Short mmCIF file of the N, C-alpha and C atoms (twelve columns), coordinates in Angstrom:
data_MODEL
# 
_entry.id   MODEL 
# 
loop_
_atom_site.group_PDB 
_atom_site.id 
_atom_site.type_symbol 
_atom_site.label_atom_id 
_atom_site.label_alt_id 
_atom_site.label_comp_id 
_atom_site.label_asym_id 
_atom_site.label_seq_id 
_atom_site.Cartn_x 
_atom_site.Cartn_y 
_atom_site.Cartn_z 
_atom_site.pdbx_PDB_model_num 
ATOM 1   N N  . UNK A 1   139.737 77.953  97.153  1 
ATOM 2   C CA . UNK A 1   138.913 77.449  96.087  1 
ATOM 3   C C  . UNK A 1   137.461 77.298  96.530  1 
ATOM 4   N N  . UNK A 2   137.290 76.868  97.785  1 
ATOM 5   C CA . UNK A 2   135.925 76.718  98.309  1 
ATOM 6   C C  . UNK A 2   135.193 78.059  98.330  1 
ATOM 7   N N  . UNK A 3   135.910 79.110  98.729  1 
ATOM 8   C CA . UNK A 3   135.300 80.435  98.804  1 
ATOM 9   C C  . UNK A 3   134.863 80.911  97.430  1 
ATOM 10  N N  . UNK A 4   135.658 80.633  96.431  1 
ATOM 11  C CA . UNK A 4   135.309 81.019  95.067  1 
ATOM 12  C C  . UNK A 4   134.045 80.297  94.618  1 
ATOM 13  N N  . UNK A 5   133.942 79.011  94.900  1 
ATOM 14  C CA . UNK A 5   132.761 78.230  94.534  1 
ATOM 15  C C  . UNK A 5   131.525 78.767  95.261  1 
ATOM 16  N N  . UNK A 6   131.692 79.090  96.553  1 
ATOM 17  C CA . UNK A 6   130.581 79.638  97.328  1 
ATOM 18  C C  . UNK A 6   130.141 80.996  96.771  1 
ATOM 19  N N  . UNK A 7   131.100 81.849  96.453  1 
ATOM 20  C CA . UNK A 7   130.775 83.163  95.906  1 
ATOM 21  C C  . UNK A 7   130.053 83.039  94.572  1 
ATOM 22  N N  . UNK A 8   130.496 82.141  93.721  1 
ATOM 23  C CA . UNK A 8   129.822 81.927  92.433  1 
ATOM 24  C C  . UNK A 8   128.419 81.381  92.623  1 
ATOM 25  N N  . UNK A 9   128.239 80.465  93.564  1 
ATOM 26  C CA . UNK A 9   126.919 79.895  93.822  1 
ATOM 27  C C  . UNK A 9   125.958 80.959  94.343  1 
ATOM 28  N N  . UNK A 10  126.427 81.790  95.273  1 
ATOM 29  C CA . UNK A 10  125.573 82.854  95.806  1 
ATOM 30  C C  . UNK A 10  125.227 83.868  94.723  1 
ATOM 31  N N  . UNK A 11  126.165 84.173  93.872  1 
ATOM 32  C CA . UNK A 11  125.907 85.089  92.764  1 
ATOM 33  C C  . UNK A 11  124.856 84.544  91.826  1 
ATOM 34  N N  . UNK A 12  124.877 83.250  91.579  1 
ATOM 35  C CA . UNK A 12  123.890 82.624  90.698  1 
ATOM 36  C C  . UNK A 12  122.497 82.675  91.314  1 
ATOM 37  N N  . UNK A 13  122.417 82.700  92.639  1 
ATOM 38  C CA . UNK A 13  121.117 82.768  93.312  1 
ATOM 39  C C  . UNK A 13  120.565 84.188  93.359  1 
ATOM 40  N N  . UNK A 14  121.354 85.135  92.912  1 
ATOM 41  C CA . UNK A 14  120.868 86.513  92.898  1 
ATOM 42  C C  . UNK A 14  121.308 87.335  94.087  1 
ATOM 43  N N  . UNK A 15  122.097 86.753  94.960  1 
ATOM 44  C CA . UNK A 15  122.581 87.519  96.098  1 
ATOM 45  C C  . UNK A 15  123.474 88.647  95.597  1 
ATOM 46  N N  . UNK A 16  123.337 89.780  96.167  1 
ATOM 47  C CA . UNK A 16  124.134 90.918  95.760  1 
ATOM 48  C C  . UNK A 16  123.542 91.670  94.579  1 
ATOM 49  N N  . UNK A 17  122.408 91.201  94.038  1 
ATOM 50  C CA . UNK A 17  121.783 91.914  92.927  1 
ATOM 51  C C  . UNK A 17  121.069 93.148  93.472  1 
ATOM 52  N N  . UNK A 18  120.839 94.155  92.634  1 
ATOM 53  C CA . UNK A 18  120.167 95.360  93.113  1 
ATOM 54  C C  . UNK A 18  118.795 95.026  93.700  1 
ATOM 55  N N  . UNK A 19  118.422 95.748  94.728  1 
ATOM 56  C CA . UNK A 19  117.116 95.536  95.364  1 
ATOM 57  C C  . UNK A 19  115.994 95.886  94.416  1 
ATOM 58  N N  . UNK A 20  114.960 95.070  94.415  1 
ATOM 59  C CA . UNK A 20  113.801 95.351  93.579  1 
ATOM 60  C C  . UNK A 20  112.971 96.449  94.224  1 
ATOM 61  N N  . UNK A 21  112.314 97.229  93.392  1 
ATOM 62  C CA . UNK A 21  111.480 98.321  93.888  1 
ATOM 63  C C  . UNK A 21  110.205 97.766  94.516  1 
ATOM 64  N N  . UNK A 22  109.750 98.455  95.520  1 
ATOM 65  C CA . UNK A 22  108.474 98.110  96.164  1 
ATOM 66  C C  . UNK A 22  107.520 99.271  95.984  1 
ATOM 67  N N  . UNK A 23  106.242 98.947  95.873  1 
ATOM 68  C CA . UNK A 23  105.203 99.957  95.707  1 
ATOM 69  C C  . UNK A 23  105.171 100.875 96.929  1 
ATOM 70  N N  . UNK A 24  105.176 102.182 96.675  1 
ATOM 71  C CA . UNK A 24  105.157 103.180 97.748  1 
ATOM 72  C C  . UNK A 24  103.824 103.202 98.488  1 
ATOM 73  N N  . UNK A 25  102.798 102.577 97.933  1 
ATOM 74  C CA . UNK A 25  101.488 102.547 98.579  1 
ATOM 75  C C  . UNK A 25  101.237 101.238 99.311  1 
ATOM 76  N N  . UNK A 26  101.426 100.106 98.621  1 
ATOM 77  C CA . UNK A 26  101.046 98.822  99.217  1 
ATOM 78  C C  . UNK A 26  102.221 97.924  99.592  1 
ATOM 79  N N  . UNK A 27  103.428 98.256  99.136  1 
ATOM 80  C CA . UNK A 27  104.601 97.470  99.476  1 
ATOM 81  C C  . UNK A 27  104.864 96.268  98.583  1 
ATOM 82  N N  . UNK A 28  104.005 96.013  97.615  1 
ATOM 83  C CA . UNK A 28  104.195 94.885  96.705  1 
ATOM 84  C C  . UNK A 28  105.410 95.129  95.804  1 
ATOM 85  N N  . UNK A 29  106.096 94.056  95.418  1 
ATOM 86  C CA . UNK A 29  107.213 94.198  94.486  1 
ATOM 87  C C  . UNK A 29  106.707 94.729  93.156  1 
ATOM 88  N N  . UNK A 30  107.468 95.635  92.562  1 
ATOM 89  C CA . UNK A 30  107.116 96.212  91.259  1 
ATOM 90  C C  . UNK A 30  108.054 95.628  90.217  1 
ATOM 91  N N  . UNK A 31  107.516 94.799  89.344  1 
ATOM 92  C CA . UNK A 31  108.323 94.201  88.283  1 
ATOM 93  C C  . UNK A 31  108.737 95.288  87.296  1 
ATOM 94  N N  . UNK A 32  110.011 95.335  86.935  1 
ATOM 95  C CA . UNK A 32  110.490 96.416  86.059  1 
ATOM 96  C C  . UNK A 32  109.893 96.399  84.656  1 
ATOM 97  N N  . UNK A 33  109.286 95.282  84.263  1 
ATOM 98  C CA . UNK A 33  108.710 95.189  82.924  1 
ATOM 99  C C  . UNK A 33  107.193 95.037  82.940  1 
ATOM 100 N N  . UNK A 34  106.574 95.224  84.091  1 
ATOM 101 C CA . UNK A 34  105.122 95.059  84.194  1 
ATOM 102 C C  . UNK A 34  104.400 96.194  83.489  1 
ATOM 103 N N  . UNK A 35  103.433 95.881  82.677  1 
ATOM 104 C CA . UNK A 35  102.678 96.869  81.916  1 
ATOM 105 C C  . UNK A 35  101.692 97.681  82.735  1 
ATOM 106 N N  . UNK A 36  101.574 97.407  84.006  1 
ATOM 107 C CA . UNK A 36  100.657 98.158  84.872  1 
ATOM 108 C C  . UNK A 36  101.393 99.106  85.806  1 
ATOM 109 N N  . UNK A 37  102.702 99.064  85.829  1 
ATOM 110 C CA . UNK A 37  103.448 99.858  86.800  1 
ATOM 111 C C  . UNK A 37  103.276 101.365 86.552  1 
ATOM 112 N N  . UNK A 38  103.580 102.105 87.580  1 
ATOM 113 C CA . UNK A 38  103.519 103.570 87.523  1 
ATOM 114 C C  . UNK A 38  104.640 104.074 88.417  1 
ATOM 115 N N  . UNK A 39  104.856 105.375 88.400  1 
ATOM 116 C CA . UNK A 39  105.910 105.898 89.246  1 
ATOM 117 C C  . UNK A 39  105.938 107.411 89.259  1 
ATOM 118 N N  . UNK A 40  106.943 107.919 89.904  1 
ATOM 119 C CA . UNK A 40  107.204 109.349 90.012  1 
ATOM 120 C C  . UNK A 40  108.661 109.450 90.447  1 
ATOM 121 N N  . UNK A 41  109.166 110.658 90.535  1 
ATOM 122 C CA . UNK A 41  110.551 110.826 90.937  1 
ATOM 123 C C  . UNK A 41  110.779 110.169 92.297  1 
ATOM 124 N N  . UNK A 42  111.612 109.127 92.319  1 
ATOM 125 C CA . UNK A 42  111.952 108.433 93.558  1 
ATOM 126 C C  . UNK A 42  110.889 107.484 94.082  1 
ATOM 127 N N  . UNK A 43  109.807 107.255 93.339  1 
ATOM 128 C CA . UNK A 43  108.728 106.393 93.809  1 
ATOM 129 C C  . UNK A 43  108.360 105.362 92.750  1 
ATOM 130 N N  . UNK A 44  107.916 104.192 93.198  1 
ATOM 131 C CA . UNK A 44  107.421 103.151 92.302  1 
ATOM 132 C C  . UNK A 44  106.048 102.708 92.791  1 
ATOM 133 N N  . UNK A 45  105.186 102.364 91.849  1 
ATOM 134 C CA . UNK A 45  103.844 101.861 92.170  1 
ATOM 135 C C  . UNK A 45  103.576 100.656 91.288  1 
ATOM 136 N N  . UNK A 46  102.896 99.649  91.813  1 
ATOM 137 C CA . UNK A 46  102.620 98.458  91.017  1 
ATOM 138 C C  . UNK A 46  101.369 98.577  90.166  1 
ATOM 139 N N  . UNK A 47  100.620 99.658  90.334  1 
ATOM 140 C CA . UNK A 47  99.385  99.832  89.568  1 
ATOM 141 C C  . UNK A 47  98.955  101.301 89.620  1 
ATOM 142 N N  . UNK A 48  98.202  101.742 88.621  1 
ATOM 143 C CA . UNK A 48  97.722  103.127 88.629  1 
ATOM 144 C C  . UNK A 48  96.942  103.491 89.897  1 
ATOM 145 N N  . UNK A 49  96.115  102.572 90.396  1 
ATOM 146 C CA . UNK A 49  95.321  102.929 91.575  1 
ATOM 147 C C  . UNK A 49  96.202  103.184 92.799  1 
ATOM 148 N N  . UNK A 50  97.365  102.529 92.861  1 
ATOM 149 C CA . UNK A 50  98.294  102.803 93.969  1 
ATOM 150 C C  . UNK A 50  98.897  104.192 93.831  1 
ATOM 151 N N  . UNK A 51  99.190  104.610 92.599  1 
ATOM 152 C CA . UNK A 51  99.650  105.989 92.368  1 
ATOM 153 C C  . UNK A 51  98.584  106.973 92.841  1 
ATOM 154 N N  . UNK A 52  97.333  106.739 92.464  1 
ATOM 155 C CA . UNK A 52  96.266  107.666 92.846  1 
ATOM 156 C C  . UNK A 52  96.001  107.658 94.350  1 
ATOM 157 N N  . UNK A 53  96.112  106.516 94.999  1 
ATOM 158 C CA . UNK A 53  95.943  106.510 96.460  1 
ATOM 159 C C  . UNK A 53  97.047  107.354 97.091  1 
ATOM 160 N N  . UNK A 54  98.252  107.244 96.578  1 
ATOM 161 C CA . UNK A 54  99.364  108.055 97.067  1 
ATOM 162 C C  . UNK A 54  99.064  109.542 96.856  1 
ATOM 163 N N  . UNK A 55  98.576  109.888 95.675  1 
ATOM 164 C CA . UNK A 55  98.234  111.283 95.356  1 
ATOM 165 C C  . UNK A 55  97.222  111.827 96.361  1 
ATOM 166 N N  . UNK A 56  96.216  111.039 96.703  1 
ATOM 167 C CA . UNK A 56  95.172  111.521 97.610  1 
ATOM 168 C C  . UNK A 56  95.647  111.623 99.056  1 
ATOM 169 N N  . UNK A 57  96.647  110.858 99.403  1 
ATOM 170 C CA . UNK A 57  97.172  110.914 100.770 1 
ATOM 171 C C  . UNK A 57  98.313  111.915 100.948 1 
ATOM 172 N N  . UNK A 58  99.112  112.112 99.898  1 
ATOM 173 C CA . UNK A 58  100.335 112.905 100.033 1 
ATOM 174 C C  . UNK A 58  100.457 114.063 99.045  1 
ATOM 175 N N  . UNK A 59  99.555  114.165 98.092  1 
ATOM 176 C CA . UNK A 59  99.671  115.172 97.044  1 
ATOM 177 C C  . UNK A 59  100.337 114.586 95.808  1 
ATOM 178 N N  . UNK A 60  100.282 115.318 94.726  1 
ATOM 179 C CA . UNK A 60  100.860 114.840 93.463  1 
ATOM 180 C C  . UNK A 60  102.383 114.865 93.568  1 
ATOM 181 N N  . UNK A 61  103.023 113.703 93.383  1 
ATOM 182 C CA . UNK A 61  104.493 113.676 93.438  1 
ATOM 183 C C  . UNK A 61  105.098 114.317 92.186  1 
ATOM 184 N N  . UNK A 62  106.373 114.556 92.222  1 
ATOM 185 C CA . UNK A 62  107.081 115.148 91.091  1 
ATOM 186 C C  . UNK A 62  107.144 114.161 89.920  1 
ATOM 187 N N  . UNK A 63  106.745 114.623 88.763  1 
ATOM 188 C CA . UNK A 63  106.823 113.869 87.518  1 
ATOM 189 C C  . UNK A 63  106.143 112.495 87.555  1 
ATOM 190 N N  . UNK A 64  104.850 112.425 87.883  1 
ATOM 191 C CA . UNK A 64  104.168 111.128 87.897  1 
ATOM 192 C C  . UNK A 64  104.020 110.570 86.481  1 
ATOM 193 N N  . UNK A 65  104.171 109.253 86.356  1 
ATOM 194 C CA . UNK A 65  104.024 108.598 85.063  1 
ATOM 195 C C  . UNK A 65  103.283 107.270 85.227  1 
ATOM 196 N N  . UNK A 66  102.722 106.814 84.123  1 
ATOM 197 C CA . UNK A 66  102.051 105.517 84.041  1 
ATOM 198 C C  . UNK A 66  102.481 104.844 82.742  1 
ATOM 199 N N  . UNK A 67  102.161 103.585 82.617  1 
ATOM 200 C CA . UNK A 67  102.374 102.872 81.360  1 
ATOM 201 C C  . UNK A 67  101.053 102.910 80.596  1 
ATOM 202 N N  . UNK A 68  101.074 103.529 79.418  1 
ATOM 203 C CA . UNK A 68  99.874  103.617 78.585  1 
ATOM 204 C C  . UNK A 68  99.538  102.218 78.095  1 
ATOM 205 N N  . UNK A 69  98.263  101.835 78.203  1 
ATOM 206 C CA . UNK A 69  97.836  100.457 77.950  1 
ATOM 207 C C  . UNK A 69  98.162  99.965  76.542  1 
ATOM 208 N N  . UNK A 70  97.810  100.695 75.524  1 
ATOM 209 C CA . UNK A 70  97.987  100.227 74.152  1 
ATOM 210 C C  . UNK A 70  99.437  100.298 73.683  1 
ATOM 211 N N  . UNK A 71  100.127 101.372 73.959  1 
ATOM 212 C CA . UNK A 71  101.509 101.534 73.512  1 
ATOM 213 C C  . UNK A 71  102.499 100.791 74.412  1 
ATOM 214 N N  . UNK A 72  102.076 100.469 75.644  1 
ATOM 215 C CA . UNK A 72  102.956 99.873  76.646  1 
ATOM 216 C C  . UNK A 72  104.231 100.706 76.789  1 
ATOM 217 N N  . UNK A 73  104.033 102.010 76.861  1 
ATOM 218 C CA . UNK A 73  105.136 102.954 76.990  1 
ATOM 219 C C  . UNK A 73  104.838 103.930 78.124  1 
ATOM 220 N N  . UNK A 74  105.888 104.420 78.723  1 
ATOM 221 C CA . UNK A 74  105.783 105.366 79.834  1 
ATOM 222 C C  . UNK A 74  105.291 106.721 79.331  1 
ATOM 223 N N  . UNK A 75  104.280 107.276 80.023  1 
ATOM 224 C CA . UNK A 75  103.699 108.560 79.658  1 
ATOM 225 C C  . UNK A 75  103.442 109.386 80.925  1 
ATOM 226 N N  . UNK A 76  103.359 110.692 80.754  1 
ATOM 227 C CA . UNK A 76  103.027 111.602 81.848  1 
ATOM 228 C C  . UNK A 76  101.629 111.247 82.361  1 
ATOM 229 N N  . UNK A 77  101.527 110.904 83.620  1 
ATOM 230 C CA . UNK A 77  100.245 110.477 84.198  1 
ATOM 231 C C  . UNK A 77  99.180  111.562 84.100  1 
ATOM 232 N N  . UNK A 78  99.600  112.823 84.167  1 
ATOM 233 C CA . UNK A 78  98.640  113.934 84.138  1 
ATOM 234 C C  . UNK A 78  98.035  114.128 82.752  1 
ATOM 235 N N  . UNK A 79  98.684  113.611 81.718  1 
ATOM 236 C CA . UNK A 79  98.203  113.776 80.341  1 
ATOM 237 C C  . UNK A 79  97.313  112.619 79.875  1 
ATOM 238 N N  . UNK A 80  97.225  111.569 80.656  1 
ATOM 239 C CA . UNK A 80  96.456  110.387 80.254  1 
ATOM 240 C C  . UNK A 80  94.992  110.514 80.637  1 
ATOM 241 N N  . UNK A 81  94.168  109.714 79.982  1 
ATOM 242 C CA . UNK A 81  92.786  109.495 80.397  1 
ATOM 243 C C  . UNK A 81  92.748  108.128 81.057  1 
ATOM 244 N N  . UNK A 82  91.804  107.933 81.966  1 
ATOM 245 C CA . UNK A 82  91.706  106.690 82.728  1 
ATOM 246 C C  . UNK A 82  90.315  106.106 82.574  1 
ATOM 247 N N  . UNK A 83  90.269  104.835 82.202  1 
ATOM 248 C CA . UNK A 83  88.987  104.170 82.015  1 
ATOM 249 C C  . UNK A 83  88.718  103.326 83.247  1 
ATOM 250 N N  . UNK A 84  87.595  103.571 83.848  1 
ATOM 251 C CA . UNK A 84  87.166  102.914 85.084  1 
ATOM 252 C C  . UNK A 84  86.192  101.790 84.764  1 
ATOM 253 N N  . UNK A 85  86.282  100.695 85.512  1 
ATOM 254 C CA . UNK A 85  85.278  99.644  85.442  1 
ATOM 255 C C  . UNK A 85  85.420  98.679  84.284  1 
ATOM 256 N N  . UNK A 86  86.619  98.514  83.746  1 
ATOM 257 C CA . UNK A 86  86.795  97.576  82.632  1 
ATOM 258 C C  . UNK A 86  86.887  96.137  83.156  1 
ATOM 259 N N  . UNK A 87  86.960  95.203  82.224  1 
ATOM 260 C CA . UNK A 87  87.146  93.800  82.583  1 
ATOM 261 C C  . UNK A 87  88.632  93.434  82.708  1 
ATOM 262 N N  . UNK A 88  89.511  94.419  82.610  1 
ATOM 263 C CA . UNK A 88  90.950  94.197  82.763  1 
ATOM 264 C C  . UNK A 88  91.340  94.327  84.229  1 
ATOM 265 N N  . UNK A 89  92.381  93.601  84.633  1 
ATOM 266 C CA . UNK A 89  92.860  93.679  86.008  1 
ATOM 267 C C  . UNK A 89  94.364  93.876  86.059  1 
ATOM 268 N N  . UNK A 90  94.792  94.767  86.924  1 
ATOM 269 C CA . UNK A 90  96.216  94.970  87.201  1 
ATOM 270 C C  . UNK A 90  96.652  93.913  88.221  1 
ATOM 271 N N  . UNK A 91  97.920  93.898  88.633  1 
ATOM 272 C CA . UNK A 91  98.331  92.978  89.694  1 
ATOM 273 C C  . UNK A 91  97.553  93.210  90.991  1 
ATOM 274 N N  . UNK A 92  96.926  94.380  91.107  1 
ATOM 275 C CA . UNK A 92  96.151  94.725  92.305  1 
ATOM 276 C C  . UNK A 92  94.644  94.515  92.105  1 
ATOM 277 N N  . UNK A 93  94.239  93.877  91.010  1 
ATOM 278 C CA . UNK A 93  92.812  93.644  90.761  1 
ATOM 279 C C  . UNK A 93  92.199  94.757  89.936  1 
ATOM 280 N N  . UNK A 94  90.954  95.089  90.225  1 
ATOM 281 C CA . UNK A 94  90.261  96.163  89.491  1 
ATOM 282 C C  . UNK A 94  91.077  97.432  89.555  1 
ATOM 283 N N  . UNK A 95  91.169  98.125  88.411  1 
ATOM 284 C CA . UNK A 95  92.046  99.287  88.364  1 
ATOM 285 C C  . UNK A 95  91.561  100.282 87.326  1 
ATOM 286 N N  . UNK A 96  92.229  101.401 87.269  1 
ATOM 287 C CA . UNK A 96  92.013  102.422 86.250  1 
ATOM 288 C C  . UNK A 96  92.977  102.120 85.107  1 
ATOM 289 N N  . UNK A 97  92.483  102.114 83.877  1 
ATOM 290 C CA . UNK A 97  93.339  101.795 82.737  1 
ATOM 291 C C  . UNK A 97  93.781  103.092 82.063  1 
ATOM 292 N N  . UNK A 98  95.095  103.380 82.064  1 
ATOM 293 C CA . UNK A 98  95.587  104.612 81.442  1 
ATOM 294 C C  . UNK A 98  95.690  104.472 79.919  1 
ATOM 295 N N  . UNK A 99  95.067  105.405 79.218  1 
ATOM 296 C CA . UNK A 99  95.122  105.425 77.756  1 
ATOM 297 C C  . UNK A 99  95.374  106.855 77.290  1 
ATOM 298 N N  . UNK A 100 95.943  106.959 76.099  1 
ATOM 299 C CA . UNK A 100 96.309  108.265 75.556  1 
ATOM 300 C C  . UNK A 100 95.279  108.712 74.525  1 
ATOM 301 N N  . UNK A 101 94.545  109.754 74.851  1 
ATOM 302 C CA . UNK A 101 93.607  110.353 73.910  1 
ATOM 303 C C  . UNK A 101 92.188  109.825 74.009  1 
ATOM 304 N N  . UNK A 102 91.268  110.659 73.571  1 
ATOM 305 C CA . UNK A 102 89.836  110.348 73.644  1 
ATOM 306 C C  . UNK A 102 89.474  109.125 72.808  1 
ATOM 307 N N  . UNK A 103 90.049  109.015 71.614  1 
ATOM 308 C CA . UNK A 103 89.734  107.872 70.740  1 
ATOM 309 C C  . UNK A 103 90.112  106.543 71.399  1 
ATOM 310 N N  . UNK A 104 91.293  106.482 71.983  1 
ATOM 311 C CA . UNK A 104 91.733  105.271 72.675  1 
ATOM 312 C C  . UNK A 104 90.851  104.986 73.887  1 
ATOM 313 N N  . UNK A 105 90.452  106.034 74.585  1 
ATOM 314 C CA . UNK A 105 89.586  105.861 75.759  1 
ATOM 315 C C  . UNK A 105 88.221  105.318 75.356  1 
ATOM 316 N N  . UNK A 106 87.676  105.840 74.274  1 
ATOM 317 C CA . UNK A 106 86.376  105.345 73.783  1 
ATOM 318 C C  . UNK A 106 86.484  103.878 73.348  1 
ATOM 319 N N  . UNK A 107 87.600  103.542 72.698  1 
ATOM 320 C CA . UNK A 107 87.821  102.150 72.280  1 
ATOM 321 C C  . UNK A 107 87.917  101.231 73.491  1 
ATOM 322 N N  . UNK A 108 88.663  101.667 74.513  1 
ATOM 323 C CA . UNK A 108 88.790  100.880 75.739  1 
ATOM 324 C C  . UNK A 108 87.429  100.698 76.408  1 
ATOM 325 N N  . UNK A 109 86.660  101.749 76.450  1 
ATOM 326 C CA . UNK A 109 85.326  101.713 77.049  1 
ATOM 327 C C  . UNK A 109 84.460  100.659 76.356  1 
ATOM 328 N N  . UNK A 110 84.472  100.658 75.026  1 
ATOM 329 C CA . UNK A 110 83.645  99.723  74.250  1 
ATOM 330 C C  . UNK A 110 84.195  98.300  74.289  1 
ATOM 331 N N  . UNK A 111 85.494  98.142  74.070  1 
ATOM 332 C CA . UNK A 111 86.086  96.804  73.969  1 
ATOM 333 C C  . UNK A 111 86.171  96.068  75.292  1 
ATOM 334 N N  . UNK A 112 86.263  96.800  76.396  1 
ATOM 335 C CA . UNK A 112 86.459  96.152  77.700  1 
ATOM 336 C C  . UNK A 112 85.384  96.515  78.713  1 
ATOM 337 N N  . UNK A 113 84.212  96.865  78.208  1 
ATOM 338 C CA . UNK A 113 83.033  97.123  79.041  1 
ATOM 339 C C  . UNK A 113 83.295  98.095  80.185  1 
ATOM 340 N N  . UNK A 114 84.004  99.176  79.868  1 
ATOM 341 C CA . UNK A 114 84.286  100.191 80.871  1 
ATOM 342 C C  . UNK A 114 83.047  100.986 81.236  1 
ATOM 343 N N  . UNK A 115 83.130  101.713 82.339  1 
ATOM 344 C CA . UNK A 115 81.999  102.492 82.832  1 
ATOM 345 C C  . UNK A 115 82.157  103.990 82.618  1 
ATOM 346 N N  . UNK A 116 83.383  104.503 82.804  1 
ATOM 347 C CA . UNK A 116 83.606  105.951 82.728  1 
ATOM 348 C C  . UNK A 116 85.002  106.255 82.240  1 
ATOM 349 N N  . UNK A 117 85.131  107.423 81.619  1 
ATOM 350 C CA . UNK A 117 86.436  107.955 81.224  1 
ATOM 351 C C  . UNK A 117 86.709  109.172 82.110  1 
ATOM 352 N N  . UNK A 118 87.895  109.202 82.713  1 
ATOM 353 C CA . UNK A 118 88.245  110.264 83.648  1 
ATOM 354 C C  . UNK A 118 89.605  110.863 83.303  1 
ATOM 355 N N  . UNK A 119 89.748  112.156 83.552  1 
ATOM 356 C CA . UNK A 119 91.070  112.785 83.453  1 
ATOM 357 C C  . UNK A 119 91.797  112.543 84.774  1 
ATOM 358 N N  . UNK A 120 93.074  112.854 84.812  1 
ATOM 359 C CA . UNK A 120 93.870  112.707 86.028  1 
ATOM 360 C C  . UNK A 120 93.200  113.429 87.202  1 
ATOM 361 N N  . UNK A 121 92.788  114.673 86.972  1 
ATOM 362 C CA . UNK A 121 92.192  115.477 88.045  1 
ATOM 363 C C  . UNK A 121 90.811  114.997 88.480  1 
ATOM 364 N N  . UNK A 122 90.147  114.219 87.650  1 
ATOM 365 C CA . UNK A 122 88.816  113.699 87.998  1 
ATOM 366 C C  . UNK A 122 88.869  112.420 88.824  1 
ATOM 367 N N  . UNK A 123 90.036  111.824 88.950  1 
ATOM 368 C CA . UNK A 123 90.172  110.578 89.717  1 
ATOM 369 C C  . UNK A 123 90.267  110.946 91.197  1 
ATOM 370 N N  . UNK A 124 89.147  110.914 91.863  1 
ATOM 371 C CA . UNK A 124 89.057  111.312 93.271  1 
ATOM 372 C C  . UNK A 124 89.259  110.106 94.197  1 
ATOM 373 N N  . UNK A 125 89.431  110.393 95.473  1 
ATOM 374 C CA . UNK A 125 89.537  109.329 96.478  1 
ATOM 375 C C  . UNK A 125 88.254  108.496 96.496  1 
ATOM 376 N N  . UNK A 126 87.113  109.122 96.259  1 
ATOM 377 C CA . UNK A 126 85.837  108.394 96.236  1 
ATOM 378 C C  . UNK A 126 85.795  107.374 95.099  1 
ATOM 379 N N  . UNK A 127 86.559  107.605 94.038  1 
ATOM 380 C CA . UNK A 127 86.641  106.645 92.935  1 
ATOM 381 C C  . UNK A 127 87.690  105.568 93.226  1 
ATOM 382 N N  . UNK A 128 88.810  105.977 93.776  1 
ATOM 383 C CA . UNK A 128 89.931  105.050 94.002  1 
ATOM 384 C C  . UNK A 128 89.690  104.102 95.173  1 
ATOM 385 N N  . UNK A 129 89.207  104.602 96.274  1 
ATOM 386 C CA . UNK A 129 89.077  103.772 97.482  1 
ATOM 387 C C  . UNK A 129 88.285  102.481 97.257  1 
ATOM 388 N N  . UNK A 130 87.140  102.508 96.578  1 
ATOM 389 C CA . UNK A 130 86.411  101.249 96.347  1 
ATOM 390 C C  . UNK A 130 87.200  100.225 95.504  1 
ATOM 391 N N  . UNK A 131 88.164  100.672 94.736  1 
ATOM 392 C CA . UNK A 131 88.966  99.741  93.943  1 
ATOM 393 C C  . UNK A 131 89.861  98.872  94.803  1 
ATOM 394 N N  . UNK A 132 90.055  99.255  96.058  1 
ATOM 395 C CA . UNK A 132 90.889  98.477  96.984  1 
ATOM 396 C C  . UNK A 132 90.067  97.489  97.801  1 
ATOM 397 N N  . UNK A 133 88.770  97.471  97.612  1 
ATOM 398 C CA . UNK A 133 87.928  96.532  98.387  1 
ATOM 399 C C  . UNK A 133 87.828  95.209  97.710  1 
# 
C-alpha cells in the first residue's frame, strides 16, 4: 500500500512525464504553447532569433517553421516576413517578429515601432547576432 501511495505522489509531481523540449540554440525550455516558439524536423527553438542563429551556424534545417504573430499558428518559416526592431519581446528579449504577408508586416511596423521588414533569406548573421546582446 505504501508503494502505491508513493507512486501516486510521484506521478502527481510530474515524475515520469515526457521530457520537455529544449531550444537547440540556447538550451532554454520551450513551452509547447508559447507564441514565440519555432522549430524544424527534430528541433525546437524558443524564439525566431534562435532558429536564425541555428541557420547561420548549421544551415537551414529540414522544414523550418515559426508561429505567425497575428494568427498564432504554425507557418513555414521561409514563407514569412520578419519585422525587426519592434517594441515586442520574445522569451529571449528583442527578436524578429514573424508575420504573414506584406500588409501584416506593414501593420506590425507601424503599430509596434518596427525598423525593417525582412524575408527569411534577408535575415543575416549581422542582423541576428546583435539581438543576443
